[in-house]
mmCIF file of C-alpha atoms in Angstrom:
data_model
loop_
_atom_site.group_PDB
_atom_site.id
_atom_site.type_symbol
_atom_site.label_atom_id
_atom_site.label_comp_id
_atom_site.label_asym_id
_atom_site.label_seq_id
_atom_site.Cartn_x
_atom_site.Cartn_y
_atom_site.Cartn_z
ATOM 1 C CA MET A 1 22.614 23.666 3.576
ATOM 2 C CA SER A 2 22.665 27.395 2.999
ATOM 3 C CA ASN A 3 24.736 30.930 3.610
ATOM 4 C CA SER A 4 24.400 34.039 3.317
ATOM 5 C CA CYS A 5 26.405 35.151 -0.067
ATOM 6 C CA PHE A 6 27.742 38.382 0.657
ATOM 7 C CA ASN A 7 31.135 36.567 0.633
ATOM 8 C CA VAL A 8 30.006 37.304 -3.152
ATOM 9 C CA PRO A 9 29.957 41.085 -3.379
ATOM 10 C CA THR A 10 28.833 40.548 -7.122
ATOM 11 C CA MET A 11 25.973 39.456 -6.370
ATOM 12 C CA PHE A 12 26.187 41.297 -2.647
ATOM 13 C CA GLN A 13 23.528 44.278 -3.645
ATOM 14 C CA THR A 14 22.523 46.477 -0.400
ATOM 15 C CA PHE A 15 19.521 49.222 -0.661
ATOM 16 C CA GLY A 16 18.377 52.275 1.357
ATOM 17 C CA PRO A 17 15.190 52.150 3.847
ATOM 18 C CA GLU A 18 12.152 53.614 1.054
ATOM 19 C CA ASP A 19 12.468 49.970 -0.168
ATOM 20 C CA LEU A 20 9.228 48.416 -0.392
ATOM 21 C CA PHE A 21 11.207 44.928 0.760
ATOM 22 C CA SER A 22 13.920 43.641 2.652
ATOM 23 C CA ARG A 23 16.788 41.271 0.647
ATOM 24 C CA ARG A 24 18.685 38.280 1.769
ATOM 25 C CA CYS A 25 20.212 36.484 -0.812
ATOM 26 C CA ILE A 26 21.321 32.632 -0.237
ATOM 27 C CA TRP A 27 23.469 30.995 -1.510
ATOM 28 C CA VAL A 28 22.656 26.783 -1.683
ATOM 29 C CA ASN A 29 24.852 24.018 -1.055
ATOM 30 C CA GLY A 30 22.177 21.867 -4.314
ATOM 31 C CA PRO A 31 19.726 22.519 -6.119
ATOM 32 C CA VAL A 32 16.296 24.505 -5.014
ATOM 33 C CA ILE A 33 13.374 22.932 -6.634
ATOM 34 C CA VAL A 34 10.455 25.033 -7.876
ATOM 35 C CA GLY A 35 7.092 23.167 -6.405
ATOM 36 C CA ALA A 36 6.504 20.901 -3.594
ATOM 37 C CA GLY A 37 3.414 18.868 -5.628
ATOM 38 C CA PRO A 38 4.276 14.882 -5.886
ATOM 39 C CA SER A 39 6.995 15.758 -8.480
ATOM 40 C CA GLY A 40 9.316 18.194 -6.643
ATOM 41 C CA LEU A 41 7.894 16.114 -3.662
ATOM 42 C CA ALA A 42 9.507 13.131 -4.991
ATOM 43 C CA VAL A 43 12.797 14.903 -5.977
ATOM 44 C CA GLY A 44 13.678 16.107 -2.486
ATOM 45 C CA ALA A 45 13.068 12.178 -1.818
ATOM 46 C CA GLY A 46 15.522 11.118 -4.253
ATOM 47 C CA LEU A 47 18.224 14.090 -3.430
ATOM 48 C CA LYS A 48 17.805 12.900 0.558
ATOM 49 C CA ASN A 49 18.976 9.241 -0.301
ATOM 50 C CA GLU A 50 21.766 10.873 -1.902
ATOM 51 C CA GLY A 51 23.437 12.930 0.873
ATOM 52 C CA VAL A 52 22.678 16.220 -1.665
ATOM 53 C CA PRO A 53 21.776 18.975 -0.138
ATOM 54 C CA PHE A 54 18.234 21.354 -1.774
ATOM 55 C CA ILE A 55 15.531 23.557 -0.947
ATOM 56 C CA ILE A 56 12.027 23.105 -1.928
ATOM 57 C CA LEU A 57 9.923 26.821 -3.020
ATOM 58 C CA GLU A 58 6.664 26.845 -2.929
ATOM 59 C CA ARG A 59 4.142 29.728 -2.839
ATOM 60 C CA ALA A 60 1.023 28.158 -1.264
ATOM 61 C CA ASN A 61 1.392 27.118 2.452
ATOM 62 C CA CYS A 62 1.165 23.440 1.722
ATOM 63 C CA ILE A 63 2.371 20.757 0.128
ATOM 64 C CA ALA A 64 0.348 19.596 -3.127
ATOM 65 C CA PRO A 65 -1.484 22.721 -3.206
ATOM 66 C CA LEU A 66 -3.386 21.661 -6.081
ATOM 67 C CA TRP A 67 -4.311 18.325 -4.259
ATOM 68 C CA GLN A 68 -5.630 19.998 -1.260
ATOM 69 C CA ARG A 69 -7.208 23.016 -2.078
ATOM 70 C CA ARG A 70 -8.391 22.600 -5.868
ATOM 71 C CA THR A 71 -10.077 19.377 -6.060
ATOM 72 C CA TYR A 72 -14.131 18.590 -5.338
ATOM 73 C CA ASP A 73 -14.554 16.320 -2.649
ATOM 74 C CA ARG A 74 -15.464 13.607 -4.589
ATOM 75 C CA LEU A 75 -12.433 12.939 -7.083
ATOM 76 C CA LYS A 76 -11.062 9.837 -6.666
ATOM 77 C CA LEU A 77 -7.668 8.259 -8.718
ATOM 78 C CA HIS A 78 -8.787 7.820 -12.105
ATOM 79 C CA LEU A 79 -5.539 5.100 -12.144
ATOM 80 C CA PRO A 80 -4.883 2.163 -10.128
ATOM 81 C CA LYS A 81 -3.052 3.473 -7.019
ATOM 82 C CA GLN A 82 0.688 1.246 -7.743
ATOM 83 C CA PHE A 83 0.480 3.828 -10.971
ATOM 84 C CA CYS A 84 0.503 6.587 -8.357
ATOM 85 C CA GLN A 85 2.916 6.211 -6.323
ATOM 86 C CA LEU A 86 5.763 7.503 -5.780
ATOM 87 C CA PRO A 87 9.707 6.421 -5.793
ATOM 88 C CA ASN A 88 10.460 4.354 -2.633
ATOM 89 C CA PHE A 89 6.851 4.579 -0.681
ATOM 90 C CA PRO A 90 4.294 2.537 -1.848
ATOM 91 C CA PHE A 91 1.187 3.688 -0.484
ATOM 92 C CA ALA A 92 -0.030 1.455 2.701
ATOM 93 C CA GLU A 93 -2.090 -2.080 2.374
ATOM 94 C CA TYR A 94 -5.196 -1.169 3.112
ATOM 95 C CA PHE A 95 -6.021 1.794 0.720
ATOM 96 C CA PRO A 96 -8.590 1.174 -2.131
ATOM 97 C CA GLU A 97 -6.937 0.241 -5.711
ATOM 98 C CA TYR A 98 -8.295 3.805 -6.324
ATOM 99 C CA PRO A 99 -7.470 6.321 -3.530
ATOM 100 C CA THR A 100 -9.928 9.496 -2.380
ATOM 101 C CA LYS A 101 -8.788 12.768 -2.753
ATOM 102 C CA TYR A 102 -8.023 12.639 0.743
ATOM 103 C CA GLN A 103 -6.394 9.418 0.817
ATOM 104 C CA PHE A 104 -3.747 10.849 -1.570
ATOM 105 C CA ILE A 105 -3.042 13.860 0.245
ATOM 106 C CA ASN A 106 -2.338 12.033 3.860
ATOM 107 C CA TYR A 107 0.815 9.494 1.713
ATOM 108 C CA LEU A 108 1.933 12.904 0.248
ATOM 109 C CA GLU A 109 2.218 14.139 3.748
ATOM 110 C CA SER A 110 2.864 10.803 4.898
ATOM 111 C CA TYR A 111 5.623 10.917 2.376
ATOM 112 C CA ALA A 112 7.457 14.835 3.180
ATOM 113 C CA LYS A 113 7.130 13.248 7.311
ATOM 114 C CA HIS A 114 9.645 10.169 6.348
ATOM 115 C CA PHE A 115 11.350 11.850 3.608
ATOM 116 C CA ASP A 116 11.812 15.190 6.093
ATOM 117 C CA ILE A 117 11.059 16.787 3.563
ATOM 118 C CA ASN A 118 10.302 20.436 5.291
ATOM 119 C CA PRO A 119 9.805 23.214 1.672
ATOM 120 C CA HIS A 120 10.071 26.719 2.499
ATOM 121 C CA PHE A 121 6.318 27.968 1.649
ATOM 122 C CA ASN A 122 4.524 30.952 1.167
ATOM 123 C CA GLU A 123 7.423 31.522 -1.044
ATOM 124 C CA THR A 124 6.645 32.571 -4.653
ATOM 125 C CA VAL A 125 9.279 33.171 -7.480
ATOM 126 C CA GLN A 126 9.754 36.258 -9.442
ATOM 127 C CA SER A 127 12.011 34.438 -11.900
ATOM 128 C CA ALA A 128 14.715 32.674 -12.308
ATOM 129 C CA LYS A 129 17.893 33.790 -14.537
ATOM 130 C CA TYR A 130 20.719 31.712 -15.321
ATOM 131 C CA ASP A 131 23.740 33.740 -15.035
ATOM 132 C CA GLU A 132 26.197 33.219 -17.690
ATOM 133 C CA THR A 133 29.308 34.562 -15.733
ATOM 134 C CA PHE A 134 29.638 32.906 -12.574
ATOM 135 C CA GLY A 135 27.539 29.707 -14.178
ATOM 136 C CA LEU A 136 25.116 29.756 -11.468
ATOM 137 C CA TRP A 137 21.135 30.349 -11.236
ATOM 138 C CA ARG A 138 19.896 33.356 -10.068
ATOM 139 C CA VAL A 139 16.001 32.505 -8.171
ATOM 140 C CA ARG A 140 14.334 35.503 -7.002
ATOM 141 C CA THR A 141 11.431 35.593 -4.147
ATOM 142 C CA ILE A 142 9.131 36.780 -2.259
ATOM 143 C CA SER A 143 8.653 34.991 1.291
ATOM 144 C CA THR A 144 5.353 36.199 2.614
ATOM 145 C CA GLY A 145 5.489 34.201 5.571
ATOM 146 C CA GLY A 146 5.784 36.121 8.238
ATOM 147 C CA PRO A 147 5.113 40.027 9.678
ATOM 148 C CA ASN A 148 5.718 41.480 5.631
ATOM 149 C CA PRO A 149 7.479 40.607 2.613
ATOM 150 C CA VAL A 150 10.358 39.417 2.148
ATOM 151 C CA GLU A 151 11.935 38.663 -1.623
ATOM 152 C CA VAL A 152 15.072 36.823 -1.652
ATOM 153 C CA GLU A 153 17.603 35.829 -3.610
ATOM 154 C CA TYR A 154 18.437 32.578 -3.977
ATOM 155 C CA ILE A 155 21.988 31.297 -6.507
ATOM 156 C CA CYS A 156 22.407 27.470 -6.860
ATOM 157 C CA ARG A 157 24.635 25.547 -9.499
ATOM 158 C CA TRP A 158 20.642 23.547 -9.926
ATOM 159 C CA LEU A 159 17.753 24.540 -11.032
ATOM 160 C CA VAL A 160 14.298 21.816 -10.944
ATOM 161 C CA VAL A 161 11.771 23.121 -12.149
ATOM 162 C CA ALA A 162 8.870 20.805 -10.503
ATOM 163 C CA THR A 163 5.724 23.295 -10.876
ATOM 164 C CA GLY A 164 3.829 20.607 -13.188
ATOM 165 C CA GLU A 165 1.424 20.698 -16.242
ATOM 166 C CA ASN A 166 -1.522 22.359 -14.113
ATOM 167 C CA ALA A 167 -0.214 25.264 -12.036
ATOM 168 C CA GLU A 168 -2.569 27.947 -13.543
ATOM 169 C CA LYS A 169 -6.284 28.571 -14.226
ATOM 170 C CA VAL A 170 -7.311 28.683 -17.931
ATOM 171 C CA VAL A 171 -10.357 31.226 -17.897
ATOM 172 C CA PRO A 172 -11.697 31.722 -21.887
ATOM 173 C CA GLU A 173 -13.099 34.988 -23.072
ATOM 174 C CA PHE A 174 -17.076 34.392 -23.537
ATOM 175 C CA GLU A 175 -18.599 37.659 -25.151
ATOM 176 C CA GLY A 176 -21.520 38.490 -22.341
ATOM 177 C CA LEU A 177 -20.427 36.610 -19.687
ATOM 178 C CA GLN A 178 -19.840 40.073 -16.766
ATOM 179 C CA ASP A 179 -24.041 40.732 -18.597
ATOM 180 C CA PHE A 180 -24.741 37.234 -17.400
ATOM 181 C CA GLY A 181 -25.432 38.122 -13.736
ATOM 182 C CA GLY A 182 -25.200 34.282 -12.751
ATOM 183 C CA HIS A 183 -22.329 32.797 -10.696
ATOM 184 C CA VAL A 184 -19.538 31.084 -11.988
ATOM 185 C CA THR A 185 -16.873 29.705 -11.262
ATOM 186 C CA HIS A 186 -13.613 27.659 -12.157
ATOM 187 C CA ALA A 187 -13.805 24.064 -12.318
ATOM 188 C CA CYS A 188 -10.460 24.357 -9.116
ATOM 189 C CA ASP A 189 -13.044 26.435 -7.016
ATOM 190 C CA TYR A 190 -16.143 23.425 -7.177
ATOM 191 C CA LYS A 191 -16.449 21.238 -4.074
ATOM 192 C CA SER A 192 -19.497 20.121 -4.808
ATOM 193 C CA GLY A 193 -23.036 20.097 -5.877
ATOM 194 C CA GLN A 194 -25.047 20.187 -2.269
ATOM 195 C CA SER A 195 -25.010 24.211 -2.864
ATOM 196 C CA TYR A 196 -26.419 23.980 -6.930
ATOM 197 C CA SER A 197 -29.518 21.908 -5.375
ATOM 198 C CA GLY A 198 -32.602 22.462 -8.074
ATOM 199 C CA GLU A 199 -29.924 25.157 -10.808
ATOM 200 C CA ARG A 200 -29.534 24.683 -14.729
ATOM 201 C CA VAL A 201 -25.661 25.027 -14.227
ATOM 202 C CA LEU A 202 -23.695 25.363 -17.789
ATOM 203 C CA VAL A 203 -20.746 22.830 -17.167
ATOM 204 C CA VAL A 204 -17.911 24.863 -20.395
ATOM 205 C CA GLY A 205 -15.072 21.812 -21.118
ATOM 206 C CA CYS A 206 -15.595 18.277 -21.724
ATOM 207 C CA GLY A 207 -12.779 16.321 -19.937
ATOM 208 C CA ASN A 208 -12.373 13.750 -17.367
ATOM 209 C CA SER A 209 -13.258 17.222 -14.387
ATOM 210 C CA GLY A 210 -16.180 18.380 -16.783
ATOM 211 C CA MET A 211 -18.022 14.559 -16.899
ATOM 212 C CA GLU A 212 -17.498 14.400 -13.212
ATOM 213 C CA ILE A 213 -18.463 17.606 -11.973
ATOM 214 C CA SER A 214 -22.001 17.277 -14.164
ATOM 215 C CA LEU A 215 -22.089 13.463 -12.819
ATOM 216 C CA ASP A 216 -21.958 15.406 -9.584
ATOM 217 C CA LEU A 217 -24.406 18.011 -9.809
ATOM 218 C CA ARG A 218 -27.239 15.739 -11.313
ATOM 219 C CA ASN A 219 -26.311 13.157 -7.916
ATOM 220 C CA HIS A 220 -27.303 16.631 -5.749
ATOM 221 C CA ASN A 221 -30.787 17.272 -8.009
ATOM 222 C CA ALA A 222 -29.229 19.938 -10.211
ATOM 223 C CA ASN A 223 -29.954 19.889 -13.858
ATOM 224 C CA PRO A 224 -26.501 20.133 -16.035
ATOM 225 C CA SER A 225 -26.136 20.885 -19.288
ATOM 226 C CA MET A 226 -22.312 20.131 -20.636
ATOM 227 C CA VAL A 227 -20.585 21.869 -23.755
ATOM 228 C CA VAL A 228 -19.161 19.645 -25.963
ATOM 229 C CA ARG A 229 -17.268 22.232 -28.396
ATOM 230 C CA SER A 230 -14.829 19.692 -29.818
ATOM 231 C CA SER A 231 -14.302 15.807 -29.732
ATOM 232 C CA VAL A 232 -13.606 13.505 -27.031
ATOM 233 C CA HIS A 233 -12.524 9.638 -26.792
ATOM 234 C CA VAL A 234 -14.267 8.228 -23.717
ATOM 235 C CA LEU A 235 -12.762 5.050 -22.386
ATOM 236 C CA PRO A 236 -14.419 2.275 -19.510
ATOM 237 C CA LYS A 237 -12.769 2.743 -16.216
ATOM 238 C CA GLU A 238 -12.768 -0.690 -16.215
ATOM 239 C CA VAL A 239 -11.995 -3.957 -18.898
ATOM 240 C CA PHE A 240 -13.194 -7.189 -16.680
ATOM 241 C CA GLY A 241 -12.474 -5.877 -14.007
ATOM 242 C CA LYS A 242 -8.860 -4.873 -14.822
ATOM 243 C CA SER A 243 -8.224 -1.102 -15.463
ATOM 244 C CA THR A 244 -8.361 0.388 -18.674
ATOM 245 C CA PHE A 245 -4.806 2.202 -18.464
ATOM 246 C CA GLU A 246 -3.284 -0.901 -16.469
ATOM 247 C CA LEU A 247 -4.627 -3.003 -20.562
ATOM 248 C CA ALA A 248 -2.900 -0.228 -21.747
ATOM 249 C CA ILE A 249 -0.026 -0.051 -20.917
ATOM 250 C CA THR A 250 0.544 -4.149 -20.947
ATOM 251 C CA MET A 251 -0.724 -4.235 -24.229
ATOM 252 C CA MET A 252 2.364 -1.489 -25.705
ATOM 253 C CA LYS A 253 5.146 -4.246 -23.684
ATOM 254 C CA TRP A 254 4.158 -5.949 -26.997
ATOM 255 C CA LEU A 255 1.696 -3.395 -29.397
ATOM 256 C CA PRO A 256 2.645 -1.347 -31.517
ATOM 257 C CA LEU A 257 0.679 2.211 -30.001
ATOM 258 C CA TRP A 258 -1.315 2.265 -33.146
ATOM 259 C CA LEU A 259 -2.527 -1.178 -32.835
ATOM 260 C CA VAL A 260 -3.943 -0.452 -28.703
ATOM 261 C CA ASP A 261 -5.305 2.839 -30.167
ATOM 262 C CA LYS A 262 -7.599 0.606 -32.325
ATOM 263 C CA ILE A 263 -8.098 -2.501 -29.819
ATOM 264 C CA MET A 264 -9.054 0.154 -26.943
ATOM 265 C CA LEU A 265 -11.527 1.939 -29.225
ATOM 266 C CA ILE A 266 -12.699 -2.104 -30.099
ATOM 267 C CA ILE A 267 -13.252 -2.316 -26.311
ATOM 268 C CA ALA A 268 -15.210 1.244 -26.072
ATOM 269 C CA ARG A 269 -17.603 0.494 -28.844
ATOM 270 C CA LEU A 270 -17.922 -2.364 -27.440
ATOM 271 C CA ILE A 271 -18.535 -1.908 -24.247
ATOM 272 C CA LEU A 272 -20.434 2.087 -23.749
ATOM 273 C CA GLY A 273 -21.978 1.550 -27.291
ATOM 274 C CA ASN A 274 -21.830 4.539 -29.896
ATOM 275 C CA ILE A 275 -21.502 7.599 -27.646
ATOM 276 C CA GLU A 276 -21.421 9.922 -31.464
ATOM 277 C CA LYS A 277 -25.208 9.496 -31.294
ATOM 278 C CA TYR A 278 -24.967 12.008 -27.930
ATOM 279 C CA GLY A 279 -23.197 14.594 -28.814
ATOM 280 C CA LEU A 280 -19.788 13.197 -28.297
ATOM 281 C CA LYS A 281 -17.920 12.544 -30.852
ATOM 282 C CA ARG A 282 -14.817 11.135 -31.320
ATOM 283 C CA PRO A 283 -11.420 12.725 -32.547
ATOM 284 C CA SER A 284 -9.696 11.073 -35.503
ATOM 285 C CA ILE A 285 -6.508 10.285 -33.753
ATOM 286 C CA GLY A 286 -6.200 7.036 -30.931
ATOM 287 C CA PRO A 287 -6.674 8.383 -27.483
ATOM 288 C CA LEU A 288 -3.372 6.718 -26.718
ATOM 289 C CA LYS A 289 -1.948 8.777 -29.862
ATOM 290 C CA LEU A 290 -3.083 11.538 -28.690
ATOM 291 C CA LYS A 291 -2.596 11.686 -25.359
ATOM 292 C CA ASP A 292 1.040 11.849 -26.846
ATOM 293 C CA THR A 293 0.842 14.246 -28.936
ATOM 294 C CA ALA A 294 -1.627 16.829 -27.619
ATOM 295 C CA GLY A 295 -1.622 16.441 -23.904
ATOM 296 C CA LYS A 296 -5.188 15.619 -24.150
ATOM 297 C CA THR A 297 -6.117 12.762 -21.914
ATOM 298 C CA PRO A 298 -9.228 10.354 -22.290
ATOM 299 C CA VAL A 299 -11.652 10.571 -20.135
ATOM 300 C CA LEU A 300 -12.806 7.154 -18.352
ATOM 301 C CA ASP A 301 -15.984 7.492 -17.488
ATOM 302 C CA ILE A 302 -17.624 6.508 -13.863
ATOM 303 C CA GLY A 303 -20.403 6.830 -14.108
ATOM 304 C CA ALA A 304 -21.332 10.324 -16.458
ATOM 305 C CA LEU A 305 -22.149 8.259 -20.116
ATOM 306 C CA GLN A 306 -25.438 6.658 -17.802
ATOM 307 C CA LYS A 307 -26.538 10.723 -17.152
ATOM 308 C CA ILE A 308 -26.123 11.564 -20.363
ATOM 309 C CA ARG A 309 -27.516 8.011 -21.811
ATOM 310 C CA SER A 310 -31.221 8.777 -19.547
ATOM 311 C CA GLY A 311 -31.144 12.767 -20.517
ATOM 312 C CA GLU A 312 -29.818 13.810 -17.301
ATOM 313 C CA ILE A 313 -26.830 15.178 -18.010
ATOM 314 C CA LYS A 314 -27.561 17.149 -21.338
ATOM 315 C CA ILE A 315 -25.160 17.965 -24.039
ATOM 316 C CA VAL A 316 -24.727 21.399 -25.861
ATOM 317 C CA PRO A 317 -22.498 21.959 -28.571
ATOM 318 C CA GLY A 318 -19.750 25.373 -28.953
ATOM 319 C CA ILE A 319 -21.652 28.977 -26.902
ATOM 320 C CA LYS A 320 -21.835 31.736 -29.584
ATOM 321 C CA LYS A 321 -22.591 34.459 -25.992
ATOM 322 C CA PHE A 322 -24.217 35.119 -23.027
ATOM 323 C CA SER A 323 -26.569 37.762 -21.921
ATOM 324 C CA ARG A 324 -28.613 37.938 -18.907
ATOM 325 C CA ALA A 325 -29.181 34.558 -16.923
ATOM 326 C CA ARG A 326 -29.436 32.509 -20.703
ATOM 327 C CA VAL A 327 -26.069 31.337 -22.751
ATOM 328 C CA GLU A 328 -26.611 31.138 -26.936
ATOM 329 C CA LEU A 329 -25.156 28.018 -28.270
ATOM 330 C CA VAL A 330 -23.542 28.244 -32.148
ATOM 331 C CA ASN A 331 -26.332 26.032 -33.191
ATOM 332 C CA GLY A 332 -28.828 29.168 -32.444
ATOM 333 C CA GLU A 333 -30.729 27.619 -29.115
ATOM 334 C CA THR A 334 -31.455 29.059 -25.917
ATOM 335 C CA LEU A 335 -30.885 28.190 -22.546
ATOM 336 C CA ASN A 336 -31.993 29.640 -19.830
ATOM 337 C CA ILE A 337 -29.043 28.837 -16.916
ATOM 338 C CA ASP A 338 -28.721 30.233 -12.853
ATOM 339 C CA SER A 339 -24.877 29.300 -13.177
ATOM 340 C CA VAL A 340 -21.983 28.477 -14.656
ATOM 341 C CA ILE A 341 -18.751 26.271 -13.697
ATOM 342 C CA LEU A 342 -15.681 26.254 -16.000
ATOM 343 C CA ALA A 343 -13.955 23.365 -16.435
ATOM 344 C CA THR A 344 -11.604 24.607 -19.547
ATOM 345 C CA GLY A 345 -8.467 22.775 -17.495
ATOM 346 C CA TYR A 346 -4.792 24.201 -16.746
ATOM 347 C CA ARG A 347 -1.657 25.100 -17.899
ATOM 348 C CA SER A 348 1.717 25.419 -17.088
ATOM 349 C CA ASN A 349 2.774 28.564 -15.876
ATOM 350 C CA VAL A 350 6.925 28.556 -16.878
ATOM 351 C CA PRO A 351 6.948 30.761 -18.704
ATOM 352 C CA SER A 352 5.641 34.097 -17.074
ATOM 353 C CA TRP A 353 9.169 33.478 -13.980
ATOM 354 C CA LEU A 354 12.072 31.061 -15.943
ATOM 355 C CA LYS A 355 13.555 33.621 -17.803
ATOM 356 C CA GLU A 356 14.512 30.762 -20.503
ATOM 357 C CA ASN A 357 13.505 29.743 -23.541
ATOM 358 C CA GLU A 358 15.971 26.796 -25.130
ATOM 359 C CA PHE A 359 14.777 24.061 -23.000
ATOM 360 C CA PHE A 360 10.851 25.399 -23.060
ATOM 361 C CA SER A 361 8.545 26.004 -24.911
ATOM 362 C CA ASN A 362 6.320 28.962 -25.365
ATOM 363 C CA ASP A 363 3.177 26.563 -23.365
ATOM 364 C CA GLY A 364 6.101 25.769 -20.416
ATOM 365 C CA ILE A 365 5.983 22.318 -21.243
ATOM 366 C CA PRO A 366 9.390 21.093 -22.446
ATOM 367 C CA LYS A 367 10.459 20.860 -25.929
ATOM 368 C CA ASN A 368 11.894 16.913 -25.734
ATOM 369 C CA PRO A 369 9.203 15.061 -24.898
ATOM 370 C CA PHE A 370 8.989 11.630 -22.065
ATOM 371 C CA PRO A 371 11.592 10.119 -21.971
ATOM 372 C CA ASN A 372 13.811 13.208 -22.848
ATOM 373 C CA GLY A 373 11.918 16.002 -21.403
ATOM 374 C CA TRP A 374 13.696 15.654 -17.639
ATOM 375 C CA LYS A 375 17.817 17.762 -18.610
ATOM 376 C CA GLY A 376 18.426 21.065 -19.903
ATOM 377 C CA LYS A 377 21.603 23.165 -19.896
ATOM 378 C CA ASP A 378 23.267 25.018 -17.607
ATOM 379 C CA GLY A 379 21.767 22.253 -14.617
ATOM 380 C CA LEU A 380 18.344 23.240 -15.678
ATOM 381 C CA TYR A 381 15.803 20.208 -14.671
ATOM 382 C CA ALA A 382 12.075 19.612 -15.409
ATOM 383 C CA VAL A 383 9.771 17.185 -13.368
ATOM 384 C CA GLY A 384 5.888 16.049 -13.889
ATOM 385 C CA PHE A 385 6.028 17.799 -17.025
ATOM 386 C CA THR A 386 5.668 14.263 -19.085
ATOM 387 C CA ARG A 387 1.834 14.280 -19.363
ATOM 388 C CA ARG A 388 2.265 10.508 -18.512
ATOM 389 C CA VAL A 389 0.445 11.726 -15.444
ATOM 390 C CA LEU A 390 2.735 10.327 -11.464
ATOM 391 C CA SER A 391 3.857 6.995 -12.936
ATOM 392 C CA GLY A 392 5.748 9.951 -15.336
ATOM 393 C CA ALA A 393 6.617 11.917 -13.085
ATOM 394 C CA SER A 394 8.666 9.619 -11.155
ATOM 395 C CA LEU A 395 10.647 8.396 -13.945
ATOM 396 C CA ASP A 396 11.737 11.772 -13.900
ATOM 397 C CA ALA A 397 12.560 11.967 -10.434
ATOM 398 C CA ILE A 398 14.794 9.255 -10.090
ATOM 399 C CA SER A 399 15.889 10.825 -13.560
ATOM 400 C CA VAL A 400 17.055 13.660 -11.870
ATOM 401 C CA GLY A 401 17.519 12.726 -8.651
ATOM 402 C CA HIS A 402 20.483 11.075 -9.882
ATOM 403 C CA ASP A 403 21.933 12.965 -12.521
ATOM 404 C CA ILE A 404 21.990 16.143 -10.278
ATOM 405 C CA ALA A 405 23.838 13.871 -6.677
ATOM 406 C CA LYS A 406 26.352 12.567 -9.591
ATOM 407 C CA SER A 407 26.937 16.164 -10.745
ATOM 408 C CA TRP A 408 27.233 16.884 -6.757
ATOM 409 C CA LYS A 409 29.270 14.448 -5.251
ATOM 410 C CA GLU A 410 31.960 15.391 -8.266
ATOM 411 C CA GLU A 411 31.790 19.016 -7.275
ATOM 412 C CA THR A 412 32.368 18.307 -3.483
ATOM 413 C CA LYS A 413 35.322 16.462 -4.607
ATOM 414 C CA GLN A 414 37.129 18.459 -6.646
ATOM 415 C CA LYS A 415 36.352 21.434 -3.570
ATOM 416 C CA LYS A 416 37.427 19.245 -1.242
ATOM 417 C CA LYS A 417 40.852 18.484 -3.550
ATOM 418 C CA SER A 418 41.819 21.815 -4.091
ATOM 419 C CA MET A 419 41.301 22.984 -0.482
ATOM 420 C CA ALA A 420 43.036 20.050 1.088
ATOM 421 C CA ALA A 421 45.670 21.099 -1.738
ATOM 422 C CA ARG A 422 45.480 24.975 -0.245
ATOM 423 C CA HIS A 423 46.568 24.046 3.048
#
């Protein structure tokens, strides 16, 4: 699959013993895939089926670290399993319609095993740059798997960015937070409400994580107040026993997006009632349009709304500032609180390492919207940035796998021809 690239003298450098890292240079006869989450695994599986060699680089020491390390215990997939499976490997029949996070992790591990995908773990990409002179990508990493850190440079024709939209946590700055004195954590480090029992907890953010954490806290006898700074779409998880998402997908086959949005809002009003009176203001743009244009996912209610109605989860406006054991809100109200959980979301980390500014925007998302955001130029690809959850990532993975396989086979044929001609 790969061999040392010292036969490319212009890319080979020597370093003195005073160097901090030992450096290695590796030629990859196929693509380098960055990220071993569902997107990276799906691309790998497609390439395996086509007989194309590849390397997957993963900074953590396991596949799907977002799922394994940075999700709370009670998490279940918000969408039915048929929308979350990866290509060519369905979920086991006995899995429930909404698998738990543990079942999903188990599925991903089975997927990697089935396709014999073995990522290079503990390898963090420092930079990836296209070398115009040679028409190759140079991917520099630091490998921390051994006793000493090793710097490695991979040379390849194709680069697949599969680090996703949720690579880094977003931690906003709040005035006075350093003086608060209580426990402050990001949602990615939250596991369960058990340790918060009896506490007054401020949950900052009202997306799916904020809602679900608030519900979990209340179920563990904590007293959550949830900050709702802007507007939010809340939809029922199911309509007449059918997944709301499935219903929307079905309607979109026959109806324009704006009409599906209108129908969804009418259904939400009928099932959930008027939620604005509880402080949950709806955006002026419909839920599907908003997801499409701004990437804001509507909240699928799994029980938090009932606790909001009963006052067990308190809705509060934006934060003005923190002080010792309390928070002042923009409406002048002051709350005494013990802990803060920041359900303030995640972002892409692509701009920090990919030295390229044509294909990806400054916020680390491909500039071209779905379904045309998977292919850049010079052998650059992206998977898992569709804002269309796992089903979008799977579609992109299939496109990327086919496209790379086609180029790889053509190039391999050309090489064989030129070698035969030489002999």
